[in-house]
Coordinates of C-alpha atoms and ligand atoms in Angstrom, one line a residue:
M121 CA 11.9 -45.4 -47.1
R122 CA 13.0 -47.2 -50.3
K123 CA 13.7 -43.9 -51.8
A124 CA 16.0 -42.4 -49.4
V125 CA 18.0 -45.1 -49.5
L126 CA 17.7 -45.0 -53.5
L127 CA 18.6 -41.4 -52.4
L128 CA 20.9 -42.3 -50.7
L129 CA 22.4 -45.0 -52.6
M130 CA 23.0 -42.4 -55.5
I131 CA 24.7 -39.3 -53.3
T132 CA 27.1 -41.9 -52.6
G133 CA 27.4 -43.0 -55.8
Q134 CA 28.0 -39.6 -57.5
Q135 CA 30.9 -38.7 -54.4
M136 CA 32.5 -41.7 -55.3
L137 CA 31.9 -40.5 -58.4
S138 CA 32.8 -37.4 -58.3
A139 CA 36.1 -38.1 -55.6
Q140 CA 37.3 -41.1 -58.5
K141 CA 36.7 -38.1 -61.6
T142 CA 39.0 -35.6 -59.0
A143 CA 41.4 -38.2 -58.2
S144 CA 45.2 -37.4 -59.2
I145 CA 46.5 -38.8 -62.2
V146 CA 49.8 -36.9 -61.0
G147 CA 52.7 -38.0 -59.0
A148 CA 55.5 -40.7 -58.8
G149 CA 54.9 -44.0 -60.5
K150 CA 51.0 -42.2 -61.5
E151 CA 49.5 -41.4 -64.9
I152 CA 51.4 -37.8 -65.1
N153 CA 55.2 -38.8 -63.6
P154 CA 56.9 -34.7 -62.2
Y155 CA 59.4 -36.1 -61.0
K156 CA 60.8 -37.5 -64.1
Y157 CA 59.4 -36.6 -67.8
S158 CA 61.2 -35.6 -70.8
V159 CA 60.8 -33.0 -73.7
V160 CA 59.4 -34.3 -77.0
K161 CA 59.8 -32.5 -80.3
K162 CA 57.1 -34.0 -82.8
A163 CA 55.4 -37.2 -83.5
N164 CA 52.2 -37.8 -85.8
F165 CA 49.6 -38.7 -83.2
S166 CA 46.1 -40.8 -84.4
K167 CA 43.4 -39.7 -82.9
A168 CA 44.8 -36.0 -80.2
A169 CA 47.2 -34.1 -79.5
V170 CA 48.7 -30.8 -77.7
S171 CA 51.1 -29.2 -78.5
S172 CA 52.2 -26.3 -75.5
A173 CA 55.9 -25.1 -73.5
H174 CA 55.7 -28.1 -71.4
P175 CA 55.8 -31.9 -71.8
L176 CA 54.4 -32.0 -68.1
A177 CA 50.8 -29.0 -69.8
S178 CA 51.1 -31.3 -72.9
M179 CA 50.5 -34.7 -71.2
V180 CA 47.9 -33.3 -68.5
G181 CA 46.0 -31.8 -71.7
V182 CA 45.8 -34.7 -73.9
A183 CA 45.6 -36.9 -70.6
M184 CA 42.2 -34.6 -70.2
M185 CA 41.3 -36.5 -73.4
K186 CA 42.1 -39.4 -73.0
N187 CA 39.5 -40.0 -70.1
G188 CA 36.5 -38.0 -72.3
G189 CA 36.8 -34.9 -72.6
N190 CA 37.9 -32.9 -75.9
A191 CA 40.3 -30.2 -77.2
F192 CA 38.5 -27.6 -75.0
D193 CA 38.6 -29.7 -72.1
A194 CA 42.5 -30.3 -73.1
A195 CA 43.1 -26.4 -74.1
I196 CA 41.8 -25.4 -69.9
A197 CA 43.3 -28.2 -68.3
T198 CA 46.8 -27.7 -70.4
Q199 CA 46.6 -24.1 -69.8
L200 CA 45.8 -24.2 -65.7
T201 CA 49.2 -26.3 -65.8
L202 CA 50.9 -24.1 -67.3
A203 CA 50.0 -21.7 -64.4
V204 CA 52.2 -23.5 -62.5
V205 CA 54.8 -25.6 -64.5
Y206 CA 55.7 -22.1 -66.6
P207 CA 55.4 -19.6 -64.0
G208 CA 57.3 -17.0 -66.6
A209 CA 54.0 -17.2 -69.3
G210 CA 51.5 -19.9 -67.6
N211 CA 49.2 -18.2 -65.8
I212 CA 46.2 -17.3 -63.8
G213 CA 47.4 -13.8 -63.8
G214 CA 47.8 -12.8 -66.6
G215 CA 45.3 -12.9 -70.0
G216 CA 45.2 -14.6 -72.8
F217 CA 42.6 -15.3 -76.4
L218 CA 41.0 -19.1 -77.6
L219 CA 40.3 -19.5 -81.3
G220 CA 38.5 -22.3 -81.1
R221 CA 36.6 -24.5 -84.3
K222 CA 34.2 -27.6 -83.5
A223 CA 33.9 -30.4 -85.0
D224 CA 30.7 -28.8 -86.2
G225 CA 32.2 -26.0 -88.2
E226 CA 31.6 -23.4 -85.7
L227 CA 33.8 -21.0 -84.6
I228 CA 34.2 -19.9 -81.3
G229 CA 36.6 -16.8 -80.2
I230 CA 36.7 -15.6 -76.2
D231 CA 38.6 -12.6 -75.2
Y232 CA 40.1 -13.2 -71.7
R233 CA 43.1 -10.1 -72.6
E234 CA 43.5 -8.0 -69.1
A235 CA 41.7 -4.8 -68.6
A236 CA 42.8 -1.6 -67.3
P237 CA 41.5 -1.1 -63.4
E238 CA 39.1 1.7 -63.2
K239 CA 41.6 4.0 -62.1
A240 CA 44.0 3.7 -65.1
S241 CA 44.2 7.0 -67.0
R242 CA 45.4 7.9 -69.9
D243 CA 48.9 9.7 -68.1
M244 CA 49.2 7.5 -65.7
Y245 CA 52.8 6.5 -66.5
L246 CA 53.7 10.1 -67.0
D247 CA 56.0 12.0 -64.9
K248 CA 54.9 16.2 -64.0
N249 CA 57.4 17.1 -67.4
G250 CA 55.6 15.0 -69.2
N251 CA 57.9 12.2 -69.8
V252 CA 57.1 8.3 -69.5
Q253 CA 58.3 6.0 -66.7
M254 CA 58.8 3.1 -68.2
A255 CA 59.8 1.4 -65.0
L256 CA 55.9 1.4 -64.0
S257 CA 54.7 0.6 -66.9
Q258 CA 56.8 -2.3 -67.2
S259 CA 56.9 -3.7 -62.9
G260 CA 55.8 -3.9 -59.7
H261 CA 51.9 -3.9 -58.9
L262 CA 51.0 -0.4 -61.3
A263 CA 52.0 -2.7 -64.3
S264 CA 49.4 -5.0 -64.3
G265 CA 46.0 -4.9 -65.6
I266 CA 43.1 -7.0 -64.2
P267 CA 43.3 -10.7 -64.5
G268 CA 41.3 -12.1 -67.1
T269 CA 42.7 -16.3 -67.1
I270 CA 40.5 -17.7 -65.1
A271 CA 36.9 -15.9 -66.2
G272 CA 38.4 -17.0 -70.0
L273 CA 38.5 -20.7 -68.8
F274 CA 35.4 -20.8 -67.5
A275 CA 33.7 -19.3 -70.2
T276 CA 35.6 -22.0 -72.6
L277 CA 34.0 -24.7 -70.5
P278 CA 30.4 -24.6 -71.9
Y279 CA 32.6 -26.3 -75.1
A280 CA 34.6 -28.6 -72.6
K281 CA 32.6 -32.3 -71.3
L282 CA 34.1 -32.6 -67.7
P283 CA 34.0 -31.3 -65.1
F284 CA 36.3 -28.4 -63.7
K285 CA 37.2 -29.7 -60.4
Q286 CA 38.6 -32.4 -62.6
L287 CA 39.9 -30.7 -65.2
I288 CA 41.9 -28.2 -62.4
Q289 CA 43.1 -31.3 -60.5
P290 CA 46.6 -32.2 -62.4
A291 CA 47.3 -28.2 -61.3
I292 CA 46.8 -28.4 -57.8
D293 CA 48.4 -31.5 -57.2
L294 CA 51.3 -30.2 -59.2
A295 CA 51.6 -26.9 -57.7
E296 CA 51.3 -28.7 -54.3
K297 CA 53.6 -31.8 -54.3
G298 CA 56.0 -30.0 -56.7
F299 CA 57.9 -30.8 -59.6
V300 CA 61.0 -30.7 -61.1
I301 CA 62.7 -27.8 -62.9
S302 CA 64.8 -28.1 -66.0
E303 CA 67.4 -26.3 -66.8
R304 CA 66.6 -23.6 -68.8
E305 CA 63.0 -23.3 -65.6
A306 CA 66.4 -23.2 -63.3
S307 CA 68.8 -21.1 -65.0
S308 CA 65.8 -18.0 -65.9
L309 CA 63.7 -18.4 -61.8
N310 CA 67.6 -17.8 -60.9
A311 CA 68.3 -14.7 -63.6
T312 CA 64.7 -12.9 -61.7
K313 CA 65.6 -13.8 -58.5
E314 CA 65.9 -9.8 -57.9
S315 CA 63.7 -8.2 -59.4
F316 CA 61.0 -11.2 -57.5
S317 CA 61.8 -9.8 -54.3
K318 CA 62.1 -6.2 -55.9
S319 CA 58.4 -6.3 -56.8
S320 CA 56.7 -8.2 -54.8
T321 CA 55.7 -7.4 -50.9
R322 CA 55.6 -10.9 -49.0
P323 CA 58.1 -14.1 -49.8
T324 CA 57.2 -16.1 -53.2
A325 CA 58.4 -19.5 -54.0
F326 CA 60.3 -18.2 -56.5
V327 CA 63.0 -17.6 -54.6
K328 CA 65.1 -19.6 -52.8
E329 CA 68.9 -19.1 -50.5
N330 CA 70.4 -21.2 -53.1
K331 CA 70.2 -21.1 -56.8
W332 CA 67.7 -23.3 -58.2
K333 CA 69.3 -26.4 -60.2
A334 CA 67.9 -28.8 -62.5
G335 CA 66.7 -31.2 -60.6
D336 CA 65.5 -28.9 -57.8
T337 CA 61.2 -29.6 -57.2
L338 CA 59.2 -26.5 -57.6
I339 CA 56.9 -26.0 -54.5
Q340 CA 53.8 -24.3 -54.9
K341 CA 51.6 -23.8 -51.4
D342 CA 49.9 -20.8 -51.4
L343 CA 49.8 -21.3 -55.4
A344 CA 47.7 -24.9 -54.7
A345 CA 45.5 -22.9 -52.1
T346 CA 44.3 -20.2 -54.7
L347 CA 44.1 -23.2 -57.2
K348 CA 42.0 -25.2 -54.6
R349 CA 39.5 -22.4 -53.8
I350 CA 38.6 -21.5 -57.6
Q351 CA 38.0 -25.5 -57.8
Q352 CA 35.4 -26.0 -55.1
K353 CA 33.8 -21.5 -56.2
G354 CA 34.1 -21.7 -59.2
A355 CA 35.1 -18.2 -60.9
P356 CA 34.4 -16.3 -57.4
G357 CA 36.7 -18.4 -55.9
F358 CA 39.0 -15.9 -58.0
Y359 CA 37.4 -12.5 -58.2
E360 CA 35.8 -12.3 -55.2
G361 CA 35.7 -13.6 -51.4
E362 CA 39.8 -14.6 -50.0
T363 CA 42.0 -14.8 -53.3
A364 CA 40.4 -10.8 -54.2
K365 CA 41.1 -10.3 -51.1
L366 CA 44.6 -11.1 -51.0
I367 CA 45.1 -9.6 -55.0
V368 CA 44.3 -6.1 -53.4
D369 CA 45.9 -6.1 -49.8
E370 CA 49.0 -7.2 -52.6
M371 CA 48.1 -4.2 -54.1
L372 CA 47.7 -1.7 -51.6
R373 CA 51.4 -3.0 -49.8
G374 CA 52.6 -1.4 -53.7
N375 CA 51.2 1.6 -55.8
G376 CA 49.1 -1.0 -57.8
I377 CA 44.9 0.0 -59.1
I378 CA 43.5 -3.0 -59.2
S379 CA 40.0 -2.8 -56.7
L380 CA 37.5 -5.7 -55.9
D381 CA 34.8 -3.6 -58.1
D382 CA 37.7 -4.0 -60.8
L383 CA 38.3 -7.8 -60.2
K384 CA 34.0 -8.5 -59.3
N385 CA 33.4 -7.0 -62.7
Y386 CA 35.6 -7.9 -64.9
T387 CA 34.1 -10.8 -67.8
A388 CA 35.7 -12.8 -70.8
K389 CA 34.6 -11.1 -73.7
L390 CA 33.0 -13.4 -77.2
R391 CA 34.8 -11.8 -80.1
S392 CA 33.5 -13.6 -83.4
P393 CA 36.8 -15.2 -85.3
L394 CA 38.4 -13.1 -88.5
A395 CA 38.9 -15.1 -91.8
F396 CA 40.0 -14.8 -94.8
D397 CA 41.1 -16.8 -98.1
Y398 CA 44.8 -17.0 -98.7
R399 CA 45.5 -19.3 -101.7
G400 CA 43.0 -22.0 -101.7
H401 CA 43.1 -22.1 -98.2
R402 CA 40.8 -20.6 -94.9
I403 CA 43.4 -19.1 -92.2
I404 CA 40.9 -18.8 -88.9
S405 CA 42.7 -15.9 -86.6
F406 CA 41.2 -13.3 -83.6
A407 CA 40.0 -10.3 -83.9
P408 CA 41.4 -6.6 -82.4
P409 CA 41.6 -6.0 -79.8
S410 CA 44.4 -8.3 -81.1
S411 CA 46.1 -6.8 -84.0
G412 CA 47.4 -9.9 -85.5
G413 CA 44.4 -12.0 -87.8
I414 CA 44.2 -7.9 -89.6
I415 CA 47.8 -7.7 -89.3
I416 CA 48.8 -12.1 -90.9
A417 CA 45.3 -11.1 -93.2
Q418 CA 47.3 -7.6 -94.8
M419 CA 50.4 -9.7 -95.1
L420 CA 49.2 -12.9 -96.7
K421 CA 47.1 -11.0 -99.6
M422 CA 49.8 -8.3 -99.9
I423 CA 51.9 -11.0 -101.5
E424 CA 49.2 -13.4 -102.1
K425 CA 49.0 -12.3 -106.2
Y426 CA 53.0 -13.0 -106.9
P427 CA 54.0 -16.2 -107.2
V428 CA 56.0 -16.6 -103.5
S429 CA 56.7 -20.6 -104.6
S430 CA 59.0 -19.8 -107.3
Y431 CA 61.4 -17.3 -105.7
G432 CA 61.7 -20.2 -103.5
F433 CA 62.1 -20.0 -99.7
Q434 CA 63.9 -17.5 -97.9
T435 CA 65.8 -16.4 -101.3
T436 CA 66.8 -12.2 -101.3
K437 CA 63.9 -12.1 -103.3
S438 CA 61.1 -13.3 -101.5
V439 CA 62.4 -12.3 -97.7
Q440 CA 61.9 -8.7 -99.9
L441 CA 58.5 -9.0 -100.3
M442 CA 57.9 -11.1 -97.3
I443 CA 59.4 -7.9 -95.7
E444 CA 58.0 -4.6 -97.4
A445 CA 54.4 -6.4 -96.1
E446 CA 54.8 -6.8 -92.6
R447 CA 56.7 -2.8 -92.8
R448 CA 53.0 -2.2 -94.5
A449 CA 50.6 -3.9 -91.9
F450 CA 52.3 -3.1 -88.8
A451 CA 51.9 0.6 -89.6
D452 CA 48.7 0.4 -89.6
R453 CA 48.3 -1.7 -86.4
A454 CA 49.8 1.2 -84.8
E455 CA 47.5 4.1 -85.9
H456 CA 44.7 1.6 -86.5
M457 CA 44.1 -0.7 -84.6
G458 CA 42.7 -0.7 -80.4
D459 CA 40.5 -2.8 -78.0
P460 CA 36.8 -2.1 -80.0
D461 CA 34.5 -2.0 -77.4
F462 CA 37.3 1.7 -77.3
Y463 CA 37.5 2.3 -80.7
H464 CA 35.9 1.7 -83.6
V465 CA 38.5 -0.4 -85.6
P466 CA 38.3 -0.1 -89.7
V467 CA 38.0 -4.1 -90.2
K468 CA 36.2 -4.2 -93.0
T469 CA 38.7 -1.7 -95.1
L470 CA 41.8 -3.0 -93.4
M471 CA 41.3 -6.5 -94.7
S472 CA 39.8 -5.2 -98.1
E473 CA 41.2 -6.2 -101.5
A474 CA 40.9 -2.6 -102.8
Y475 CA 42.6 -1.2 -99.5
I476 CA 45.8 -4.1 -99.5
A477 CA 46.3 -2.9 -103.1
Q478 CA 46.3 -0.3 -103.1
R479 CA 49.4 -0.4 -100.0
M480 CA 51.4 -2.4 -102.0
S481 CA 51.0 0.5 -104.7
D482 CA 55.0 2.3 -104.0
Y483 CA 56.2 -1.5 -103.7
Y484 CA 59.3 -2.2 -105.8
P485 CA 61.3 -5.8 -105.1
D486 CA 64.7 -4.2 -106.6
K487 CA 64.7 -1.9 -103.5
A488 CA 64.4 -1.3 -99.0
G489 CA 60.9 0.4 -98.1
I490 CA 61.1 3.7 -96.2
S491 CA 59.0 3.1 -92.9
N492 CA 58.7 7.4 -92.6
M493 CA 57.2 7.6 -96.3
V494 CA 55.2 4.2 -95.3
K495 CA 53.4 6.1 -93.4
A496 CA 49.5 4.5 -91.7
G497 CA 46.6 3.5 -95.2
A498 CA 44.4 6.6 -94.6
I499 CA 41.2 5.1 -94.1
K500 CA 37.9 7.3 -94.7
E501 CA 35.7 5.2 -92.2
S502 CA 36.5 6.5 -89.4
E503 CA 58.9 -11.9 -73.8
E504 CA 56.7 -13.7 -72.0
T505 CA 53.4 -15.5 -73.7
T506 CA 52.8 -19.1 -74.4
H507 CA 50.9 -20.9 -76.6
L508 CA 49.3 -24.3 -76.4
S509 CA 47.2 -25.9 -80.1
V510 CA 45.5 -29.0 -79.3
M511 CA 43.0 -30.9 -82.0
D512 CA 41.2 -34.0 -80.3
A513 CA 39.8 -37.4 -82.3
A514 CA 36.3 -35.6 -82.9
G515 CA 38.4 -32.5 -85.3
N516 CA 37.7 -30.1 -82.7
M517 CA 40.5 -27.5 -82.9
V518 CA 41.4 -25.2 -80.1
S519 CA 44.2 -22.4 -80.3
V520 CA 45.1 -20.5 -76.8
T521 CA 48.1 -18.0 -76.6
T522 CA 47.9 -17.1 -73.1
T523 CA 50.4 -14.7 -71.7
L524 CA 51.6 -12.2 -68.3
N525 CA 53.6 -10.2 -71.2
G526 CA 57.3 -10.2 -70.3
G527 CA 58.6 -13.0 -68.8
Y528 CA 57.2 -13.5 -64.7
G529 CA 55.1 -10.9 -65.9
S530 CA 55.3 -7.7 -63.5
R531 CA 57.6 -9.9 -61.3
T532 CA 54.6 -9.0 -58.5
V533 CA 53.6 -11.9 -56.8
V534 CA 50.6 -12.1 -54.7
G535 CA 51.5 -12.5 -51.0
G536 CA 49.9 -15.5 -49.9
A537 CA 48.2 -16.7 -53.6
G538 CA 51.1 -17.5 -54.9
F539 CA 50.8 -16.2 -58.5
L540 CA 52.8 -13.8 -60.6
L541 CA 50.5 -11.0 -62.1
N542 CA 50.3 -9.6 -65.1
N543 CA 52.4 -6.6 -67.1
E544 CA 50.1 -6.2 -69.4
M545 CA 49.4 -2.5 -68.8
D546 CA 52.9 -1.6 -70.8
D547 CA 50.8 -3.4 -73.7
F548 CA 48.9 0.4 -74.0
S549 CA 50.9 3.0 -75.7
V550 CA 51.3 5.2 -72.9
K551 CA 52.1 8.4 -74.7
P552 CA 52.1 8.5 -78.5
G553 CA 55.0 8.0 -80.4
V554 CA 57.3 6.2 -77.4
P555 CA 57.9 3.0 -78.5
N556 CA 56.5 0.1 -75.7
M557 CA 58.6 -3.1 -74.9
Y558 CA 58.8 -4.6 -77.4
G559 CA 59.4 -1.4 -79.7
A560 CA 55.8 -0.7 -81.1
V561 CA 54.2 2.5 -81.2
G562 CA 50.7 3.6 -81.0
G563 CA 49.0 6.6 -80.6
E564 CA 44.5 7.0 -80.3
A565 CA 43.7 4.4 -80.7
N566 CA 45.2 2.0 -78.1
A567 CA 45.3 4.4 -75.5
I568 CA 45.0 4.4 -71.7
S569 CA 41.4 4.7 -70.4
P570 CA 39.5 2.2 -68.0
G571 CA 38.3 -1.0 -68.9
K572 CA 40.0 -0.5 -71.7
R573 CA 41.7 -4.1 -72.7
M574 CA 45.0 -3.5 -74.4
L575 CA 46.0 -3.4 -77.7
S576 CA 47.8 -7.4 -77.9
S577 CA 49.3 -9.1 -81.2
M578 CA 48.8 -13.0 -79.7
T579 CA 47.5 -14.7 -83.1
P580 CA 45.8 -17.8 -82.1
T581 CA 45.4 -19.0 -85.9
L582 CA 43.6 -21.9 -87.7
V583 CA 44.2 -23.5 -91.3
L584 CA 41.2 -25.4 -93.1
K585 CA 42.0 -27.4 -96.5
N586 CA 38.9 -27.9 -98.5
N587 CA 36.5 -26.7 -95.7
K588 CA 38.5 -29.2 -93.8
P589 CA 41.1 -28.9 -90.1
Y590 CA 44.9 -28.5 -91.3
V591 CA 46.7 -26.6 -89.0
V592 CA 46.5 -25.4 -85.5
I593 CA 49.0 -22.6 -85.2
G594 CA 50.7 -19.7 -82.8
T595 CA 53.3 -18.8 -80.8
P596 CA 54.6 -16.4 -78.1
G597 CA 57.0 -12.8 -78.4
G598 CA 55.8 -10.1 -78.8
T599 CA 55.5 -8.3 -82.1
T600 CA 56.8 -11.4 -82.9
I601 CA 54.4 -12.6 -83.2
P602 CA 52.2 -11.7 -86.4
T603 CA 55.2 -11.8 -88.5
S604 CA 56.0 -15.8 -87.4
V605 CA 52.6 -17.0 -88.0
Y606 CA 52.3 -15.5 -91.0
Q607 CA 55.9 -16.9 -92.6
A608 CA 54.7 -20.2 -91.0
I609 CA 51.3 -19.8 -92.8
V610 CA 53.4 -19.5 -96.0
N611 CA 56.5 -22.1 -95.4
I612 CA 53.0 -25.1 -95.1
I613 CA 51.3 -23.6 -97.7
D614 CA 53.8 -21.7 -101.0
F615 CA 56.8 -24.2 -100.0
N616 CA 54.8 -26.8 -99.2
M617 CA 56.8 -27.5 -96.0
N618 CA 55.9 -30.1 -93.0
A619 CA 55.0 -28.3 -90.1
D620 CA 58.8 -28.8 -87.8
D621 CA 60.7 -27.1 -90.8
A622 CA 57.8 -24.5 -91.4
I623 CA 57.7 -23.7 -87.1
N624 CA 61.8 -24.5 -86.9
K625 CA 63.2 -22.8 -89.6
P626 CA 65.5 -19.4 -89.4
K627 CA 62.8 -16.2 -89.1
F628 CA 63.1 -12.2 -89.8
H629 CA 60.6 -9.9 -88.3
H630 CA 60.1 -6.5 -89.1
Q631 CA 57.2 -3.6 -87.7
W632 CA 57.6 -0.6 -89.0
L633 CA 59.1 1.3 -86.7
P634 CA 62.6 0.5 -86.0
D635 CA 63.1 1.0 -89.8
E636 CA 65.2 -2.0 -89.4
V637 CA 64.6 -6.3 -89.6
A638 CA 65.7 -8.8 -87.0
V639 CA 67.1 -11.7 -88.0
E640 CA 67.3 -15.1 -86.4
K641 CA 71.0 -15.9 -85.8
D642 CA 71.3 -18.7 -88.4
F643 CA 69.0 -16.4 -90.7
D644 CA 71.2 -17.2 -94.9
I645 CA 74.5 -14.9 -95.0
E646 CA 74.1 -14.4 -98.8
V647 CA 70.7 -12.9 -98.2
K648 CA 71.6 -11.0 -95.1
K649 CA 74.2 -9.5 -97.4
Q650 CA 72.0 -9.0 -100.5
L651 CA 68.9 -6.9 -98.4
Q652 CA 71.3 -4.8 -97.6
A653 CA 73.1 -4.1 -100.7
M654 CA 69.0 -2.8 -101.0
G655 CA 69.1 -0.5 -98.8
Y656 CA 67.8 -3.0 -95.4
K657 CA 69.3 -1.8 -91.7
I658 CA 69.9 -5.9 -90.4
S659 CA 69.9 -6.7 -86.7
E660 CA 71.1 -10.5 -85.6
R661 CA 68.8 -11.3 -82.3
G662 CA 67.9 -13.8 -80.4
A663 CA 65.4 -16.7 -80.7
I664 CA 62.0 -15.6 -82.5
G665 CA 58.7 -17.3 -81.8
R666 CA 57.7 -20.9 -79.6
T667 CA 55.2 -22.0 -82.2
E668 CA 53.8 -25.4 -81.4
A669 CA 51.6 -26.3 -84.5
I670 CA 49.3 -29.4 -85.2
R671 CA 49.5 -29.8 -88.9
I672 CA 46.7 -32.6 -90.4
L673 CA 48.2 -35.2 -92.6
S674 CA 46.2 -36.7 -96.1
N675 CA 46.2 -40.1 -93.8
G676 CA 44.7 -38.6 -91.0
K677 CA 47.8 -37.9 -88.6
R678 CA 48.3 -35.3 -86.4
E679 CA 51.8 -34.3 -87.2
T680 CA 52.7 -32.6 -84.3
V681 CA 55.7 -30.2 -84.0
A682 CA 56.9 -28.1 -80.6
D683 CA 59.5 -25.5 -81.3
K684 CA 63.2 -26.2 -81.2
R685 CA 63.8 -23.0 -79.3
G686 CA 62.2 -23.9 -75.4
D687 CA 61.4 -26.7 -72.9
D688 CA 58.4 -26.7 -75.9
S689 CA 57.2 -30.5 -76.1
V690 CA 53.8 -32.3 -77.9
A691 CA 51.8 -35.3 -76.6
G692 CA 49.2 -37.0 -78.0
F693 CA 47.5 -40.7 -78.8
Ligands
DON165 O1 49.5 -9.1 -76.6 C1 50.3 -8.9 -76.4 O2 50.9 -8.5 -78.3 C2 52.0 -9.1 -75.5 N1 52.0 -8.4 -74.2 C3 52.6 -10.2 -76.2 C4 53.7 -10.6 -75.3 C5 54.6 -11.9 -76.1 O3 54.7 -12.3 -76.4 C6 56.1 -11.9 -74.9 N2 57.0 -13.1 -75.2 N3 57.5 -13.5 -74.9

């Protein structure tokens, strides 16, 4: 009897505990008020910090760390929140990469990149004349790979401390009760209205009769129900049962090919992170199927033997050198990189000192290289994504880049499930030599094959100084991702900049093909003219990247910054 009472007490106690644990922290007057919040671009925090694309997402991540969680808890909760408050790129219908370094030095790489469905085939986007049907790889049902995000979050969970139920609760509340949208979100939803309607077969929360305006509340009931199924059932709440059925029903109503088996068989994969040294710092980044880690290693190693700091920040001399490194690394991307489970990526060679020295042997500091002549090295051995950077009090560092690919992905909302599917299939090389949405070309290494993961540019990165945590960094931006991370690292290490300047100064980008340099509007006009005189074709473009960075100062404070280019915002304590 006493035993039974004790048991009853224990059960009630546990129920109370879990009820308490999943109690809402979101709502008017609560810890996080979704009806009144503001963007914070930078702050120095003593213990823990998050920088992400949305103020509410950063605040939720920080709340988890305040309530006993670590950086991994924050990364999970922030991603789930982004899936609600930042539908253009935050997602449960897409994929991503998580790069972590535990306080004890253990490195963790979780690959939850989308995979091609079983029914996918190499020429699936070519018409009978062999021409690419871009519309099919970029929007609508056929553009989606099998979503990886929920598998990725559950693969992260063993490194976290709090129950998943608690980590997902704020996202559920935000979807169910709504949150106030910004001017930027309103105009972005308005601009996408037609393609939501064209690519979705059921009414969606993103389309309303009148125009969205800043201050409107976005409520997503179907998404809340999906998140609750995941809360109750774990990953099978997404990959099996009701949600899986809703995804497949949506596929059947469109021209999609994702099947119940595709969903059930999807797994996140552990990937050993890539690490290399640059001017006395240890840089850690993501391995294939990301091209990012290899590309930043190549670019930094190519410029390391030059006294870049003495050239000066964004002088013609330093920019020209950095462009030539970009050209060469991107030529290698097109030829040698793809899913390592399907294609042998010669990672060691591509990152070796000898290979990199040879790649720069035809570099001339006074004239533009020519991409047609800078082919990929011979190897003998055979806009919309989002980033979050997290650092906790114990010294765990987490860098996550996650994506639907284009803004709002395929624009297909899963009927009854309320979330957007990715258009990641376009990241494959749909036909050798034909540029994708980001102008990237590829061939055999990145050809479509069932179960294969499409090559990515996402580059979640960590930097150590004296073997201690120094910088957590990453960005969206398609092929401009590795160049943005590269330039921010050079700004910090070579030009001694603080994190704010390092991410917010103008950027330039060369990706081998097309053979031109894209620069942001505020790029120095004189340097531009001098580069043109050397033979560079230069085009101006909109914002490059939205980088989120945390840098540890010598006094231990976390200098936390969010890119000026969006609603990106920091939080911490
Ligand atoms: O994985 C990739 O490389 C792309 N799907 C990333 C897309 C992206 O960054 C768009 N954001 N602006």
